[in-house]
mmCIF file of C-alpha atoms in Angstrom:
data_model
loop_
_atom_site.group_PDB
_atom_site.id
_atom_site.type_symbol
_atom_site.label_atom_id
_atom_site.label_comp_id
_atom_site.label_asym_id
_atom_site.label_seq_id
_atom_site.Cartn_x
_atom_site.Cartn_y
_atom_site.Cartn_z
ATOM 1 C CA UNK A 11 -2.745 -27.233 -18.446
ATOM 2 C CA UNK A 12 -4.778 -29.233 -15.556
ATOM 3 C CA UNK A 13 -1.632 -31.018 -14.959
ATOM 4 C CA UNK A 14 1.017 -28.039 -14.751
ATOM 5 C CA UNK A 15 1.081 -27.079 -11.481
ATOM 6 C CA UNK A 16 3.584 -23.707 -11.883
ATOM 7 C CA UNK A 17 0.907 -21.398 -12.520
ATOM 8 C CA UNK A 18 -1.758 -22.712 -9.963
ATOM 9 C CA UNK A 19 1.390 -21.678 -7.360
ATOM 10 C CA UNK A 20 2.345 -18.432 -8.924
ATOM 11 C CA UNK A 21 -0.758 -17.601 -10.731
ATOM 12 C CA UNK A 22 0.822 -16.762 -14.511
ATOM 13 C CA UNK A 23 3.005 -19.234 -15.763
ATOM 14 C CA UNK A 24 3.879 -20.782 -19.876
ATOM 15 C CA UNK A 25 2.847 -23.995 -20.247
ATOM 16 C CA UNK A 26 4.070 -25.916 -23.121
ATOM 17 C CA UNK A 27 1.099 -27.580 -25.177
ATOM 18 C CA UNK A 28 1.366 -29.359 -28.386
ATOM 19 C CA UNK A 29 0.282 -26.711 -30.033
ATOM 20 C CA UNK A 30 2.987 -24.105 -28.827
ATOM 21 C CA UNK A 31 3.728 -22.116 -25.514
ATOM 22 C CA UNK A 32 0.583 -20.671 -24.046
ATOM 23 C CA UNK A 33 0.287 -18.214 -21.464
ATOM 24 C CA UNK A 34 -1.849 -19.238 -18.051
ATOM 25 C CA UNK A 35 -3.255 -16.803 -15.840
ATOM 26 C CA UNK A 36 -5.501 -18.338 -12.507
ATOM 27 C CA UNK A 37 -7.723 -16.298 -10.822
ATOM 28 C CA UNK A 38 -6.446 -14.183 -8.000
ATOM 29 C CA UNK A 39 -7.746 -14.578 -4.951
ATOM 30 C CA UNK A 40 -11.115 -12.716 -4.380
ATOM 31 C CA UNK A 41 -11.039 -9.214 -3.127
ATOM 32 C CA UNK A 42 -13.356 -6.480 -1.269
ATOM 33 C CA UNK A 43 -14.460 -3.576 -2.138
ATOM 34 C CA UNK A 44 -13.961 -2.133 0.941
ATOM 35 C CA UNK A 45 -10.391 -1.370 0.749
ATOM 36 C CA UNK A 46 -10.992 1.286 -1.801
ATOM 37 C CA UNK A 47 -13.146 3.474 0.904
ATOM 38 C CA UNK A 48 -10.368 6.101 1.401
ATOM 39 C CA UNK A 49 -10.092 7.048 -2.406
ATOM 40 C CA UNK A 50 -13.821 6.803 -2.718
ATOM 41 C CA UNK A 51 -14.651 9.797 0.220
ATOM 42 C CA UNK A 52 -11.089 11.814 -1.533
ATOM 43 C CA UNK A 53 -12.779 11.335 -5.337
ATOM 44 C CA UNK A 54 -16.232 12.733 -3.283
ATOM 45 C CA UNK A 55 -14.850 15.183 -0.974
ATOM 46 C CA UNK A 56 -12.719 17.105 -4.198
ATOM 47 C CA UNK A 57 -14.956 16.126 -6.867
ATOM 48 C CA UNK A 58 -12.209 14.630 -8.792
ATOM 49 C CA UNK A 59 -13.482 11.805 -10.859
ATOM 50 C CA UNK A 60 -9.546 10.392 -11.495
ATOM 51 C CA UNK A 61 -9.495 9.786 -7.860
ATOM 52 C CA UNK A 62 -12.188 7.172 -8.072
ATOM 53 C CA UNK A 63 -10.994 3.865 -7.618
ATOM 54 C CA UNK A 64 -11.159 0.662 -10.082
ATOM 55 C CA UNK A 65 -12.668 -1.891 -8.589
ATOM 56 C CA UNK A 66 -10.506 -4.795 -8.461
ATOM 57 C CA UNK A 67 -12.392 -7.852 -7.207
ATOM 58 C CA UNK A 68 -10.190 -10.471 -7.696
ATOM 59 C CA UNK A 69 -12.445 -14.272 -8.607
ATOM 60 C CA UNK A 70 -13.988 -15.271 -11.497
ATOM 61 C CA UNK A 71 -15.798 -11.757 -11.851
ATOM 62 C CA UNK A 72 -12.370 -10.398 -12.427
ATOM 63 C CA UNK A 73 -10.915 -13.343 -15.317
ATOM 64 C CA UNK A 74 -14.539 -12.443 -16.877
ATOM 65 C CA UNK A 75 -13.717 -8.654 -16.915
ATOM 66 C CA UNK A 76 -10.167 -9.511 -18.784
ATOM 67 C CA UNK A 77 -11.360 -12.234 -21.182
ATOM 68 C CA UNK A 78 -14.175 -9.059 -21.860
ATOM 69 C CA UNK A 79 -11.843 -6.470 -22.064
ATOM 70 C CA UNK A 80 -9.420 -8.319 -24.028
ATOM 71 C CA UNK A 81 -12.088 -9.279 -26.769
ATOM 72 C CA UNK A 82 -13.429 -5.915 -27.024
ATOM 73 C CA UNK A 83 -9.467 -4.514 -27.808
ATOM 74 C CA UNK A 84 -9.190 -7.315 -29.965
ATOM 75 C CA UNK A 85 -12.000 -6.113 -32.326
ATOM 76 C CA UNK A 86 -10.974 -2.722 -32.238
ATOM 77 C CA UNK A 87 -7.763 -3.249 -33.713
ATOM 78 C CA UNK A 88 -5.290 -2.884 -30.423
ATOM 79 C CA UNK A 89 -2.480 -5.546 -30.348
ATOM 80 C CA UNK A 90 -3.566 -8.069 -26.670
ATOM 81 C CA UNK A 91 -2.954 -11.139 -26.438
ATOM 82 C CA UNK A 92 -5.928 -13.415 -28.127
ATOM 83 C CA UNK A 93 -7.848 -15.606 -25.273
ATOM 84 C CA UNK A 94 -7.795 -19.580 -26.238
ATOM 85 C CA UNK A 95 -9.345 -20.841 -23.606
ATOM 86 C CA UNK A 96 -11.361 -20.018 -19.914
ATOM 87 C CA UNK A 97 -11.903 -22.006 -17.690
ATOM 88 C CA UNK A 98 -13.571 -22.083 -14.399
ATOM 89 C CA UNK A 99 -10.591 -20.962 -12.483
ATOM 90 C CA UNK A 100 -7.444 -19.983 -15.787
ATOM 91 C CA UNK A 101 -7.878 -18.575 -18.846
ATOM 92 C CA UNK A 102 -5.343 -19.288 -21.561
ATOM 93 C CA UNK A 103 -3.803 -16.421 -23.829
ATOM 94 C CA UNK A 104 -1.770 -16.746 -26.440
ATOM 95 C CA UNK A 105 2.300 -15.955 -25.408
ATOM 96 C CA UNK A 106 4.349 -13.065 -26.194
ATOM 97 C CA UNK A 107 7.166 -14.038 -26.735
ATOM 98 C CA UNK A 108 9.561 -10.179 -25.644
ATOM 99 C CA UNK A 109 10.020 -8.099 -22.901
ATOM 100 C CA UNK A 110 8.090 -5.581 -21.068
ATOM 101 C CA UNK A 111 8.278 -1.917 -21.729
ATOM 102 C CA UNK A 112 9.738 -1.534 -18.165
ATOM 103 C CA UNK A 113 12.588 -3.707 -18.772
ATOM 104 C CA UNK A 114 13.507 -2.091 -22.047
ATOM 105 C CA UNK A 115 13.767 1.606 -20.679
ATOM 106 C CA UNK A 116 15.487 0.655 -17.408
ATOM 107 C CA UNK A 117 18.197 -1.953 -19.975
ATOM 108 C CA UNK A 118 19.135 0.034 -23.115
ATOM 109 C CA UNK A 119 19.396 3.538 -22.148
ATOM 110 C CA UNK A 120 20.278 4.225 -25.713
ATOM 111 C CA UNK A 121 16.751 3.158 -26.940
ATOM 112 C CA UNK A 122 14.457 4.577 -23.555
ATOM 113 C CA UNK A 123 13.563 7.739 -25.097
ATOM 114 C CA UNK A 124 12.475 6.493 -28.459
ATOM 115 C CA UNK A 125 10.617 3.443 -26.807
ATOM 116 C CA UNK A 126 8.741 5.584 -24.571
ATOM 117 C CA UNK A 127 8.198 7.667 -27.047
ATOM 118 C CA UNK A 128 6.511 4.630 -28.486
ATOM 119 C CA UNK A 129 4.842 3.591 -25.663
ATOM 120 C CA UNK A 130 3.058 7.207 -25.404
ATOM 121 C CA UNK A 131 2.504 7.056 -29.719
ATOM 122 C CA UNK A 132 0.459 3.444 -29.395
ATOM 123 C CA UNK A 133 -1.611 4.328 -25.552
ATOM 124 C CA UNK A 134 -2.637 7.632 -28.195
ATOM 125 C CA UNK A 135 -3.290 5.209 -30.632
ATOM 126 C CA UNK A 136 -5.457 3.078 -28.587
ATOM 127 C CA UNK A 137 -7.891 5.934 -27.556
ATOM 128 C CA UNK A 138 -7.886 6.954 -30.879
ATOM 129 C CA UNK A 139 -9.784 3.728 -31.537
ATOM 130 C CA UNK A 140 -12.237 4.782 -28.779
ATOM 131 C CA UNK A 141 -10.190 2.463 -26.385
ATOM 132 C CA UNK A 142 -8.946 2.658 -23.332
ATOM 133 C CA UNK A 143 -6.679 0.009 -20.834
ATOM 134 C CA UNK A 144 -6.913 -0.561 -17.089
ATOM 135 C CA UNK A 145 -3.255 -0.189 -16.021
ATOM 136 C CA UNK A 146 -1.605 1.809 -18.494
ATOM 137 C CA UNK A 147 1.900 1.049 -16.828
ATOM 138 C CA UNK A 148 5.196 0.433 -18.651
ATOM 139 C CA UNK A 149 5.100 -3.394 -16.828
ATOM 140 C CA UNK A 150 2.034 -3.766 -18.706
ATOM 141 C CA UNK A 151 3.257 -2.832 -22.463
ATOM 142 C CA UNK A 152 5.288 -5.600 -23.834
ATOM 143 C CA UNK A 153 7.956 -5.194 -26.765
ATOM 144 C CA UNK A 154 7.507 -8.420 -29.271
ATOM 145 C CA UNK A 155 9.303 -7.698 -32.401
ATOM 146 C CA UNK A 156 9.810 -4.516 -32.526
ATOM 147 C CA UNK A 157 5.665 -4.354 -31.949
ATOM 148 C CA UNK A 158 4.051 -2.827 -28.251
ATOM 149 C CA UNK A 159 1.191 -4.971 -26.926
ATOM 150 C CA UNK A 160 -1.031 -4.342 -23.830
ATOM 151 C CA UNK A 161 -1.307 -6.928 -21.267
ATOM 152 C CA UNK A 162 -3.320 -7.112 -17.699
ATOM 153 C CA UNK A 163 -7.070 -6.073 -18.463
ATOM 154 C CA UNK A 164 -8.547 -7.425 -14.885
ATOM 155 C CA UNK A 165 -10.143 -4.444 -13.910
ATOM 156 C CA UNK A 166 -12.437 -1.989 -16.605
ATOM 157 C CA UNK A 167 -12.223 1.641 -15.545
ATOM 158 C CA UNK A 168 -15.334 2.267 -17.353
ATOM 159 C CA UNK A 169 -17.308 0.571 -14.282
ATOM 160 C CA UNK A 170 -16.691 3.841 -12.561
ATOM 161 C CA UNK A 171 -15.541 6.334 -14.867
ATOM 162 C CA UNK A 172 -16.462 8.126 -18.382
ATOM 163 C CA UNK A 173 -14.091 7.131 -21.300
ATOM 164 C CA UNK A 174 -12.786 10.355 -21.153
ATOM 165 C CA UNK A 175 -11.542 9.894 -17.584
ATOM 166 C CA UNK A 176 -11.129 6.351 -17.878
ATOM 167 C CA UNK A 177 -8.277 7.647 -20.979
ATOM 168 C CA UNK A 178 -6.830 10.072 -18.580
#
């Protein structure tokens, strides 16, 4: 992995091991909080709660929130991508091998309304678990065999919100 250099350039990259095709995600670059100040004051100013930002800090603090996040889904039964390895600045996930959500509804109009149909039936099932994702976005819902799986847990809503809101 040390010596592929695609991902340290573009962040997520495969990287063909031994073992099989692995997924590598580095760190994005270290963000502020400060950017967020705008929703903050709206979420304040009309007491809506699903105005309130995510923090999204970028770093190591944010690969620690996904590795986190995608351990906790992973024992509650939802269908992420199982962490192999972290490291001080990558963490290696297992690759699915399919396509996003998004590419399936914008490439087979014959299938879109059945597969978001899907999409909506599994996001249900996940908070049914007493789950809940970060970015709950088609991009983020990947079709492997016929099976959805959530990707992209760098952020936890639950910093700022209740599980309820962090569901809605």
């Amino acid at each position: 992995i040390r010596a592929d250099t695609i991902w340290q350039l573009q962040r997520v990259a495969t990287v063909q091991t031994p073992d099989g095709v692995l997924l590598v995600k580095g760190q994005r670059p270290t963000r502020g909080v400060a950017r967020f100040w705008l929703m903050r004051r709206l979420a304040h100013w009309t007491n809506n709660p699903l105005l309130q930002p995510v923090p999204a800090y970028g770093g190591g603090r944010a690969q620690n929130i996904e590795v986190q996040r995608l351990r906790q889904l992973a024992s509650a039964g939802v269908s992420v991508p199982e962490v192999l390895h972290q490291a001080d600045d990558y963490i290696a996930l297992s690759y699915l091998r399919g396509e996003s959500l998004q590419h399936v509804l914008t490439q087979d109009p014959e299938l879109a309304l059945s597969m978001f149909d899907r999409g909506l039936d599994a996001l249900g099932q996940v908070h049914a678990l007493g789950q809940y994702l970060s970015q709950a976005f088609v991009r983020n819902i990947m079709v492997v065999d016929e099976r959805l799986w959530f990707i992209d847990f760098e952020d936890d809503p639950c910093e700022v919100l209740s599980l309820q809101d962090a569901q809605t």
